[in-house]
Amino acid sequence: MTYTVNGRTFDEEPHPGQCLRTFVRSLGHHGVKKGCDAGDCGACTVWLDGDPVHSCITPAFRAEGREVTTIEGLGSPDDLHPVQRQFRDAPGFQCGFCTAGMIMTSATFTDAQKADLPRALKGNLCRCTGYRAIEDAVNGVAAIEVAEPGRAVGTSVGAPAATDVVTGRARFTMDTEIEGLLHMKVLHSPHAHARIVSIDRTAALAVPGVHRVYTWKDVPRKLYTTAIHTDHLVDPDDTYILDDTVRFAGQRVVAVVADTVGAAEEGCRRVVVEYDVLPAVFDPEEAMADGAPQLHGSDDPFVQDPVRNILLELHGEVGDVEAGFAEADVIHEGTYFTPRVQHAHLETHGSIAWMEDGRLHVRTSSQSPSIAKVKLAHLFDLRPDQLRVFCERVGGAFGGKQEVITEDLVALATLDTRRPVSLEFTREEEFTTASPRHPMKLTVKLGARADGTLTAFQVRNVSNTGAYGNHGGETLFAAGAAISTYRCLNKKFDAYSVYTNTVPSGALRGYGMTQPAFAVESAITELAVALGIDPVELRRRNIVRPGDSLVAIDDGPDDVVFGEDGLGQCIDLVDAALGRTGNGQVPGEDWLVGVGTACGLHETAPPTEHISEAWATLGDDGVYELAVGTVEFGEGTSTAHVQIAATQLGTTPSRVRLVQSDTDRTGFDTGAFASAGLFVAGNAVSQASEALRTRILAFAAAHTGVDVASCSMDDDAVLCDGTRVPLTDLLDAARPRGIRFTEARKAYGSPRSVVSNAHGFRIAVHRVTGEIRILDSVQATDAGVIINPVQVRGQIEGGVAQGIGFVLTENFHVDDNGVMTNPNLRNYRIPTFADIPRTEVLLVDSSDSVGPMRAKGMAECCINPVAPALANALEDATGVRFRELPLTPERIYSRIGENRSVPTT
């Protein structure tokens, strides 16, 4: 059979039933991505005789004798296709995993299709951007700027990898070919709770191509936590690589290693497992009740109350809430529920391990290769010098890759077989075995005087950590900060992280704050309605101000620096924007219109220890090299780090070469989460670059015999009292003396500053169907000095889009047996282009006292006020309060029928 791919002819025979995606990737065209293998996301889009098709659902044999074009064949770095150039210059991407498919689709658009992008792009999903940047790219709207030497900060420079991303040459985790690669697949438990009686692997080992079948007996019997933090003691060591007890439907039971994915899958099907099914519990309130099934043993030192399935409980009170309620003229109390939410990053989890020079190498899709290395060294008794963990570009994360959930199994298999081994999650495995957002049930009770002054603030939070406690305690701590947004002398917080027989919960953008933000900001608006005070005005009267203590669980000291009234400015900006004539037109008389706002605070780094080390070097070629361990997955830290270094060194970003996320080539880095990629790693980059500048200037002054005060950086040279000395001349002078121009600095996540933001919606609700249309969306953020304006806008737009999905479309259905029933993108329903409005982004003019270049990390918190702002707008439109997410048309319809009075529930 003959195939032509990007103008080159191949005489190849695809495997029976093979799809075009895997076929063209086997020929080396890795720009074709796997996001779903179900035709839902469009990441695999290629042209077949010039027409875009989803290659994952196109049989390979249908391309015989036809012309296949992938992103690599559309244009090259030196000769970009116009649409590739437009996506680079918009920029129309963040992580870049969906970009090849977006470009291959949009490069075929007619003018009519460009005029109807909601329809034209319905087959291509993006989880990062919020789609505005993609719309700009399709329409040729450019935003990328060129920075002058030493002035990169504050400029919308492009990402270092931009050209590679738009040409499909940027390498993600699975974009490699390794000789002799074996493939791993995992057999998952069909039961929510069971003890494994026996495992018969005889038939599986008889499958041609199967090399190994691993059970719980074949792995180190060491407890660990999959969660990633510098201090592993903040998370419970309650997990084994493979276990003889399963605690949720989807837990891994057996791992099969074979020559092909198909053989490994067949091996999994032939394993015979005998289970002793145990009673299961899925609701955390029931799990805490007397007589509930116990998930973890009573001798487990990491479980606070194993009899009641409580991983951790927190209790704190400041003042006297009972006295505060006695003072109140109005008391509001309500219970709010937020469900599981999946990250749905388009690149699924995956890792590849191999042996090289007697060392284990692990290439992985992770937010922290440094911590992954620490965990693997612990599990397999390896010295640090025996192990390397590194990342290529990562295709989205949002907290979902702040776990070690594939690296351990491939490391196990490679150490055993001494062969390269790959494990790549399917989309179904992402939904059923990876860690979604914690479901939380929060009861909020507020007391206020008639003038709106809060007298008492009480929250009870029950968080469902699932079968294991990864992130269960830390998100519970984070949730306590939700009550710090408002001043009140009397506060009380009671919280429980509870084990249930459901998929383990984990980290997701907003990290423990998104759920209580929905509850608290909804309750504040309900209190305002009861008081007869405008909800925005009630917020103005009660928000914390500079000088106030950010009291949450207790009134003890902390390391948070809070010195600006950014929150008040955000509220005012949003209120003013919503007061202007709306951009969106009310669809018709059957639509009810409402306006809602919400706000919040977020700390710029996690309260646990966070460390980052950066190395800045002047290379022998006169180009700077910056080495930092932070992973790039669309959050833009690579661009920001280069901008910071270029500004400190008086040069342009093009003269800074970046090395990142490789434990062999960079220093320790806790990871890119909680905005620490900018705040902590950015500080390390700034300090290392500043130190390098000082070293270069001192040498240049001595070399030229002038005072150092008369020397300054000048792009590729140093100006010494008016004389321009090229950096290469300084290198030539330093080399014979054994002098190297290199500096390293470490930064820590303390002290921390506070990011403020507010969001507002103007919506229309159909009085019959319950459909919601967003007419206007606006978010204001206090992000300090803006490193890269277009990136900041993109992060906010992406966070808002995720928040809208969280509120309106995404629904994690679990049946009575604890099994997810919609484990695919089509039925889970992350937002498409048609679902997301343009959000007006407003930035407070401010600076930070402790952030790099006086900037704050802000990509984490922009999601937090979205859900309550929309719920508040819905109540304003309908007069009905909804306290449970998602706000589906069915749920709304059942409550707002005309001439019916339904009490708030």
mmCIF file of N, CA and C in Angstrom, residues 708-810:
data_model
loop_
_atom_site.group_PDB
_atom_site.id
_atom_site.type_symbol
_atom_site.label_atom_id
_atom_site.label_comp_id
_atom_site.label_asym_id
_atom_site.label_seq_id
_atom_site.Cartn_x
_atom_site.Cartn_y
_atom_site.Cartn_z
ATOM 1 N N VAL A 708 33.200 50.870 38.388
ATOM 2 C CA VAL A 708 32.059 50.028 38.044
ATOM 3 C C VAL A 708 30.779 50.846 37.897
ATOM 4 N N ALA A 709 30.714 51.975 38.590
ATOM 5 C CA ALA A 709 29.510 52.807 38.498
ATOM 6 C C ALA A 709 29.337 53.393 37.105
ATOM 7 N N SER A 710 30.380 53.440 36.308
ATOM 8 C CA SER A 710 30.297 53.986 34.955
ATOM 9 C C SER A 710 30.047 52.910 33.910
ATOM 10 N N CYS A 711 29.788 51.681 34.353
ATOM 11 C CA CYS A 711 29.536 50.554 33.445
ATOM 12 C C CYS A 711 28.057 50.189 33.447
ATOM 13 N N SER A 712 27.542 49.811 32.295
ATOM 14 C CA SER A 712 26.151 49.384 32.187
ATOM 15 C C SER A 712 26.029 48.347 31.079
ATOM 16 N N MET A 713 24.993 47.495 31.195
ATOM 17 C CA MET A 713 24.744 46.468 30.193
ATOM 18 C C MET A 713 24.156 47.109 28.945
ATOM 19 N N ASP A 714 24.573 46.601 27.772
ATOM 20 C CA ASP A 714 24.102 47.149 26.499
ATOM 21 C C ASP A 714 23.900 46.013 25.496
ATOM 22 N N ASP A 715 22.834 45.262 25.717
ATOM 23 C CA ASP A 715 22.467 44.136 24.846
ATOM 24 C C ASP A 715 23.568 43.080 24.796
ATOM 25 N N ASP A 716 24.409 43.070 23.765
ATOM 26 C CA ASP A 716 25.460 42.067 23.635
ATOM 27 C C ASP A 716 26.817 42.623 24.040
ATOM 28 N N ALA A 717 26.803 43.683 24.821
ATOM 29 C CA ALA A 717 28.048 44.333 25.208
ATOM 30 C C ALA A 717 27.867 45.020 26.557
ATOM 31 N N VAL A 718 28.976 45.590 27.040
ATOM 32 C CA VAL A 718 28.951 46.427 28.239
ATOM 33 C C VAL A 718 29.501 47.797 27.866
ATOM 34 N N LEU A 719 28.793 48.833 28.261
ATOM 35 C CA LEU A 719 29.280 50.194 28.069
ATOM 36 C C LEU A 719 30.140 50.574 29.273
ATOM 37 N N CYS A 720 31.413 50.825 29.034
ATOM 38 C CA CYS A 720 32.345 51.180 30.095
ATOM 39 C C CYS A 720 32.815 52.609 29.881
ATOM 40 N N ASP A 721 32.226 53.516 30.617
ATOM 41 C CA ASP A 721 32.555 54.931 30.508
ATOM 42 C C ASP A 721 32.510 55.398 29.054
ATOM 43 N N GLY A 722 31.444 54.953 28.353
ATOM 44 C CA GLY A 722 31.228 55.360 26.979
ATOM 45 C C GLY A 722 31.828 54.446 25.936
ATOM 46 N N THR A 723 32.682 53.516 26.341
ATOM 47 C CA THR A 723 33.296 52.573 25.399
ATOM 48 C C THR A 723 32.507 51.271 25.400
ATOM 49 N N ARG A 724 32.126 50.806 24.235
ATOM 50 C CA ARG A 724 31.319 49.586 24.126
ATOM 51 C C ARG A 724 32.239 48.364 24.007
ATOM 52 N N VAL A 725 32.160 47.484 24.994
ATOM 53 C CA VAL A 725 32.994 46.287 25.023
ATOM 54 C C VAL A 725 32.097 45.071 24.796
ATOM 55 N N PRO A 726 32.235 44.365 23.655
ATOM 56 C CA PRO A 726 31.398 43.194 23.405
ATOM 57 C C PRO A 726 31.564 42.132 24.487
ATOM 58 N N LEU A 727 30.495 41.438 24.758
ATOM 59 C CA LEU A 727 30.553 40.358 25.745
ATOM 60 C C LEU A 727 31.560 39.291 25.339
ATOM 61 N N THR A 728 31.683 39.037 24.047
ATOM 62 C CA THR A 728 32.643 38.024 23.582
ATOM 63 C C THR A 728 34.074 38.434 23.912
ATOM 64 N N ASP A 729 34.368 39.755 23.909
ATOM 65 C CA ASP A 729 35.706 40.200 24.299
ATOM 66 C C ASP A 729 35.954 39.941 25.777
ATOM 67 N N LEU A 730 34.929 40.160 26.580
ATOM 68 C CA LEU A 730 35.071 39.882 28.010
ATOM 69 C C LEU A 730 35.278 38.392 28.253
ATOM 70 N N LEU A 731 34.579 37.559 27.497
ATOM 71 C CA LEU A 731 34.769 36.118 27.615
ATOM 72 C C LEU A 731 36.196 35.721 27.247
ATOM 73 N N ASP A 732 36.710 36.306 26.171
ATOM 74 C CA ASP A 732 38.088 35.993 25.746
ATOM 75 C C ASP A 732 39.097 36.401 26.819
ATOM 76 N N ALA A 733 38.807 37.512 27.499
ATOM 77 C CA ALA A 733 39.713 37.974 28.547
ATOM 78 C C ALA A 733 39.600 37.124 29.806
ATOM 79 N N ALA A 734 38.431 36.631 30.064
ATOM 80 C CA ALA A 734 38.205 35.860 31.300
ATOM 81 C C ALA A 734 38.660 34.413 31.178
ATOM 82 N N ARG A 735 38.552 33.847 29.994
ATOM 83 C CA ARG A 735 38.796 32.420 29.810
ATOM 84 C C ARG A 735 40.205 31.993 30.236
ATOM 85 N N PRO A 736 41.275 32.708 29.828
ATOM 86 C CA PRO A 736 42.625 32.281 30.245
ATOM 87 C C PRO A 736 42.835 32.338 31.753
ATOM 88 N N ARG A 737 42.044 33.103 32.422
ATOM 89 C CA ARG A 737 42.184 33.246 33.872
ATOM 90 C C ARG A 737 41.270 32.282 34.632
ATOM 91 N N GLY A 738 40.570 31.435 33.884
ATOM 92 C CA GLY A 738 39.685 30.463 34.520
ATOM 93 C C GLY A 738 38.443 31.058 35.125
ATOM 94 N N ILE A 739 38.067 32.240 34.673
ATOM 95 C CA ILE A 739 36.888 32.919 35.218
ATOM 96 C C ILE A 739 35.669 32.564 34.373
ATOM 97 N N ARG A 740 34.612 32.161 35.035
ATOM 98 C CA ARG A 740 33.343 31.861 34.370
ATOM 99 C C ARG A 740 32.290 32.848 34.849
ATOM 100 N N PHE A 741 31.434 33.230 33.933
ATOM 101 C CA PHE A 741 30.344 34.140 34.273
ATOM 102 C C PHE A 741 29.082 33.311 34.497
ATOM 103 N N THR A 742 28.868 32.905 35.722
ATOM 104 C CA THR A 742 27.692 32.096 36.054
ATOM 105 C C THR A 742 27.313 32.339 37.504
ATOM 106 N N GLU A 743 26.023 32.362 37.762
ATOM 107 C CA GLU A 743 25.523 32.583 39.110
ATOM 108 C C GLU A 743 24.287 31.725 39.340
ATOM 109 N N ALA A 744 24.118 31.283 40.577
ATOM 110 C CA ALA A 744 22.932 30.523 40.969
ATOM 111 C C ALA A 744 22.302 31.178 42.187
ATOM 112 N N ARG A 745 20.992 31.168 42.228
ATOM 113 C CA ARG A 745 20.270 31.688 43.383
ATOM 114 C C ARG A 745 19.046 30.823 43.657
ATOM 115 N N LYS A 746 18.710 30.725 44.928
ATOM 116 C CA LYS A 746 17.496 30.020 45.343
ATOM 117 C C LYS A 746 16.486 31.039 45.867
ATOM 118 N N ALA A 747 15.241 30.768 45.604
ATOM 119 C CA ALA A 747 14.158 31.587 46.146
ATOM 120 C C ALA A 747 13.173 30.674 46.857
ATOM 121 N N TYR A 748 12.455 31.247 47.788
ATOM 122 C CA TYR A 748 11.530 30.487 48.622
ATOM 123 C C TYR A 748 10.149 31.152 48.588
ATOM 124 N N GLY A 749 9.149 30.356 48.848
ATOM 125 C CA GLY A 749 7.782 30.868 48.805
ATOM 126 C C GLY A 749 7.383 31.601 50.056
ATOM 127 N N SER A 750 8.260 32.438 50.581
ATOM 128 C CA SER A 750 7.954 33.223 51.773
ATOM 129 C C SER A 750 8.883 34.431 51.789
ATOM 130 N N PRO A 751 8.359 35.625 52.080
ATOM 131 C CA PRO A 751 6.952 35.925 52.354
ATOM 132 C C PRO A 751 6.105 35.849 51.092
ATOM 133 N N ARG A 752 4.796 35.766 51.304
ATOM 134 C CA ARG A 752 3.844 35.664 50.196
ATOM 135 C C ARG A 752 2.989 36.920 50.143
ATOM 136 N N SER A 753 2.587 37.274 48.953
ATOM 137 C CA SER A 753 1.688 38.424 48.805
ATOM 138 C C SER A 753 0.284 37.932 48.445
ATOM 139 N N VAL A 754 -0.608 38.865 48.187
ATOM 140 C CA VAL A 754 -2.014 38.529 47.955
ATOM 141 C C VAL A 754 -2.461 39.087 46.611
ATOM 142 N N VAL A 755 -3.105 38.245 45.830
ATOM 143 C CA VAL A 755 -3.723 38.659 44.575
ATOM 144 C C VAL A 755 -5.211 38.886 44.831
ATOM 145 N N SER A 756 -5.742 39.953 44.282
ATOM 146 C CA SER A 756 -7.172 40.245 44.404
ATOM 147 C C SER A 756 -7.815 40.152 43.028
ATOM 148 N N ASN A 757 -9.055 39.720 43.001
ATOM 149 C CA ASN A 757 -9.785 39.775 41.729
ATOM 150 C C ASN A 757 -11.283 39.800 41.995
ATOM 151 N N ALA A 758 -12.000 40.278 41.006
ATOM 152 C CA ALA A 758 -13.471 40.323 41.062
ATOM 153 C C ALA A 758 -13.990 40.005 39.678
ATOM 154 N N HIS A 759 -15.179 39.398 39.640
ATOM 155 C CA HIS A 759 -15.784 39.053 38.350
ATOM 156 C C HIS A 759 -17.239 39.495 38.340
ATOM 157 N N GLY A 760 -17.705 39.877 37.170
ATOM 158 C CA GLY A 760 -19.102 40.245 37.007
ATOM 159 C C GLY A 760 -19.683 39.677 35.729
ATOM 160 N N PHE A 761 -20.947 39.291 35.792
ATOM 161 C CA PHE A 761 -21.681 38.784 34.625
ATOM 162 C C PHE A 761 -22.986 39.553 34.459
ATOM 163 N N ARG A 762 -23.356 39.724 33.226
ATOM 164 C CA ARG A 762 -24.720 40.116 32.857
ATOM 165 C C ARG A 762 -25.228 39.000 31.974
ATOM 166 N N ILE A 763 -26.313 38.356 32.376
ATOM 167 C CA ILE A 763 -26.777 37.169 31.683
ATOM 168 C C ILE A 763 -28.255 37.292 31.320
ATOM 169 N N ALA A 764 -28.640 36.448 30.382
ATOM 170 C CA ALA A 764 -30.063 36.283 30.056
ATOM 171 C C ALA A 764 -30.426 34.826 30.289
ATOM 172 N N VAL A 765 -31.581 34.601 30.893
ATOM 173 C CA VAL A 765 -32.060 33.259 31.210
ATOM 174 C C VAL A 765 -33.411 33.061 30.539
ATOM 175 N N HIS A 766 -33.528 32.002 29.768
ATOM 176 C CA HIS A 766 -34.813 31.735 29.109
ATOM 177 C C HIS A 766 -35.806 31.244 30.151
ATOM 178 N N ARG A 767 -36.932 31.929 30.247
ATOM 179 C CA ARG A 767 -37.895 31.657 31.315
ATOM 180 C C ARG A 767 -38.569 30.288 31.175
ATOM 181 N N VAL A 768 -38.457 29.665 30.005
ATOM 182 C CA VAL A 768 -39.098 28.359 29.806
ATOM 183 C C VAL A 768 -38.081 27.221 29.849
ATOM 184 N N THR A 769 -37.003 27.348 29.072
ATOM 185 C CA THR A 769 -36.046 26.241 28.951
ATOM 186 C C THR A 769 -34.964 26.252 30.013
ATOM 187 N N GLY A 770 -34.717 27.399 30.651
ATOM 188 C CA GLY A 770 -33.639 27.488 31.626
ATOM 189 C C GLY A 770 -32.271 27.717 31.001
ATOM 190 N N GLU A 771 -32.215 27.922 29.703
ATOM 191 C CA GLU A 771 -30.934 28.184 29.050
ATOM 192 C C GLU A 771 -30.356 29.508 29.528
ATOM 193 N N ILE A 772 -29.034 29.532 29.739
ATOM 194 C CA ILE A 772 -28.333 30.755 30.125
ATOM 195 C C ILE A 772 -27.479 31.229 28.958
ATOM 196 N N ARG A 773 -27.578 32.512 28.656
ATOM 197 C CA ARG A 773 -26.677 33.140 27.698
ATOM 198 C C ARG A 773 -25.933 34.266 28.408
ATOM 199 N N ILE A 774 -24.634 34.255 28.283
ATOM 200 C CA ILE A 774 -23.818 35.286 28.920
ATOM 201 C C ILE A 774 -23.731 36.482 27.977
ATOM 202 N N LEU A 775 -24.255 37.606 28.417
ATOM 203 C CA LEU A 775 -24.263 38.816 27.598
ATOM 204 C C LEU A 775 -22.986 39.628 27.796
ATOM 205 N N ASP A 776 -22.521 39.716 29.028
ATOM 206 C CA ASP A 776 -21.300 40.454 29.336
ATOM 207 C C ASP A 776 -20.539 39.719 30.432
ATOM 208 N N SER A 777 -19.224 39.686 30.287
ATOM 209 C CA SER A 777 -18.342 39.056 31.264
ATOM 210 C C SER A 777 -17.152 39.978 31.469
ATOM 211 N N VAL A 778 -16.825 40.266 32.729
ATOM 212 C CA VAL A 778 -15.711 41.176 33.009
ATOM 213 C C VAL A 778 -14.990 40.704 34.258
ATOM 214 N N GLN A 779 -13.667 40.718 34.207
ATOM 215 C CA GLN A 779 -12.880 40.402 35.394
ATOM 216 C C GLN A 779 -11.791 41.447 35.582
ATOM 217 N N ALA A 780 -11.647 41.874 36.830
ATOM 218 C CA ALA A 780 -10.574 42.792 37.214
ATOM 219 C C ALA A 780 -9.623 42.056 38.142
ATOM 220 N N THR A 781 -8.327 42.287 37.946
ATOM 221 C CA THR A 781 -7.304 41.578 38.712
ATOM 222 C C THR A 781 -6.215 42.541 39.148
ATOM 223 N N ASP A 782 -5.774 42.359 40.376
ATOM 224 C CA ASP A 782 -4.605 43.068 40.885
ATOM 225 C C ASP A 782 -3.429 42.099 40.789
ATOM 226 N N ALA A 783 -2.646 42.217 39.734
ATOM 227 C CA ALA A 783 -1.547 41.284 39.482
ATOM 228 C C ALA A 783 -0.182 41.937 39.636
ATOM 229 N N GLY A 784 -0.133 43.100 40.290
ATOM 230 C CA GLY A 784 1.138 43.782 40.438
ATOM 231 C C GLY A 784 1.630 44.304 39.098
ATOM 232 N N VAL A 785 2.950 44.430 38.962
ATOM 233 C CA VAL A 785 3.540 44.828 37.688
ATOM 234 C C VAL A 785 3.314 43.703 36.678
ATOM 235 N N ILE A 786 2.828 44.044 35.522
ATOM 236 C CA ILE A 786 2.502 43.041 34.517
ATOM 237 C C ILE A 786 3.749 42.696 33.709
ATOM 238 N N ILE A 787 4.198 41.450 33.794
ATOM 239 C CA ILE A 787 5.388 41.017 33.051
ATOM 240 C C ILE A 787 5.084 40.964 31.557
ATOM 241 N N ASN A 788 3.966 40.351 31.201
ATOM 242 C CA ASN A 788 3.611 40.170 29.797
ATOM 243 C C ASN A 788 2.102 40.384 29.652
ATOM 244 N N PRO A 789 1.665 41.534 29.197
ATOM 245 C CA PRO A 789 0.224 41.843 29.183
ATOM 246 C C PRO A 789 -0.622 40.838 28.423
ATOM 247 N N VAL A 790 -0.195 40.392 27.257
ATOM 248 C CA VAL A 790 -1.039 39.478 26.485
ATOM 249 C C VAL A 790 -1.137 38.126 27.177
ATOM 250 N N GLN A 791 -0.073 37.707 27.864
ATOM 251 C CA GLN A 791 -0.142 36.447 28.608
ATOM 252 C C GLN A 791 -1.078 36.565 29.810
ATOM 253 N N VAL A 792 -1.019 37.674 30.509
ATOM 254 C CA VAL A 792 -1.907 37.862 31.665
ATOM 255 C C VAL A 792 -3.357 37.826 31.213
ATOM 256 N N ARG A 793 -3.660 38.534 30.137
ATOM 257 C CA ARG A 793 -5.032 38.511 29.621
ATOM 258 C C ARG A 793 -5.428 37.088 29.247
ATOM 259 N N GLY A 794 -4.528 36.354 28.607
ATOM 260 C CA GLY A 794 -4.841 34.990 28.200
ATOM 261 C C GLY A 794 -5.077 34.067 29.376
ATOM 262 N N GLN A 795 -4.292 34.221 30.443
ATOM 263 C CA GLN A 795 -4.491 33.386 31.622
ATOM 264 C C GLN A 795 -5.849 33.658 32.262
ATOM 265 N N ILE A 796 -6.232 34.924 32.337
ATOM 266 C CA ILE A 796 -7.533 35.265 32.919
ATOM 267 C C ILE A 796 -8.653 34.705 32.052
ATOM 268 N N GLU A 797 -8.552 34.892 30.747
ATOM 269 C CA GLU A 797 -9.590 34.379 29.848
ATOM 270 C C GLU A 797 -9.701 32.861 29.950
ATOM 271 N N GLY A 798 -8.570 32.186 30.047
ATOM 272 C CA GLY A 798 -8.617 30.737 30.184
ATOM 273 C C GLY A 798 -9.224 30.299 31.498
ATOM 274 N N GLY A 799 -8.873 31.005 32.591
ATOM 275 C CA GLY A 799 -9.451 30.666 33.886
ATOM 276 C C GLY A 799 -10.948 30.912 33.924
ATOM 277 N N VAL A 800 -11.388 31.994 33.299
ATOM 278 C CA VAL A 800 -12.827 32.276 33.240
ATOM 279 C C VAL A 800 -13.545 31.194 32.445
ATOM 280 N N ALA A 801 -12.951 30.773 31.329
ATOM 281 C CA ALA A 801 -13.571 29.719 30.514
ATOM 282 C C ALA A 801 -13.706 28.427 31.308
ATOM 283 N N GLN A 802 -12.667 28.069 32.060
ATOM 284 C CA GLN A 802 -12.768 26.877 32.899
ATOM 285 C C GLN A 802 -13.849 27.056 33.958
ATOM 286 N N GLY A 803 -13.924 28.262 34.523
ATOM 287 C CA GLY A 803 -14.948 28.524 35.529
ATOM 288 C C GLY A 803 -16.346 28.413 34.964
ATOM 289 N N ILE A 804 -16.537 28.885 33.731
ATOM 290 C CA ILE A 804 -17.852 28.782 33.092
ATOM 291 C C ILE A 804 -18.212 27.311 32.865
ATOM 292 N N GLY A 805 -17.236 26.515 32.456
ATOM 293 C CA GLY A 805 -17.491 25.082 32.322
ATOM 294 C C GLY A 805 -17.873 24.456 33.650
ATOM 295 N N PHE A 806 -17.170 24.824 34.693
ATOM 296 C CA PHE A 806 -17.424 24.358 36.054
ATOM 297 C C PHE A 806 -18.865 24.672 36.477
ATOM 298 N N VAL A 807 -19.365 25.855 36.077
ATOM 299 C CA VAL A 807 -20.693 26.284 36.498
ATOM 300 C C VAL A 807 -21.802 25.711 35.618
ATOM 301 N N LEU A 808 -21.573 25.671 34.297
ATOM 302 C CA LEU A 808 -22.685 25.441 33.379
ATOM 303 C C LEU A 808 -22.705 24.085 32.686
ATOM 304 N N THR A 809 -21.579 23.577 32.260
ATOM 305 C CA THR A 809 -21.623 22.448 31.327
ATOM 306 C C THR A 809 -21.027 21.149 31.842
ATOM 307 N N GLU A 810 -20.071 21.214 32.751
ATOM 308 C CA GLU A 810 -19.328 20.010 33.123
ATOM 309 C C GLU A 810 -20.039 19.267 34.247
#
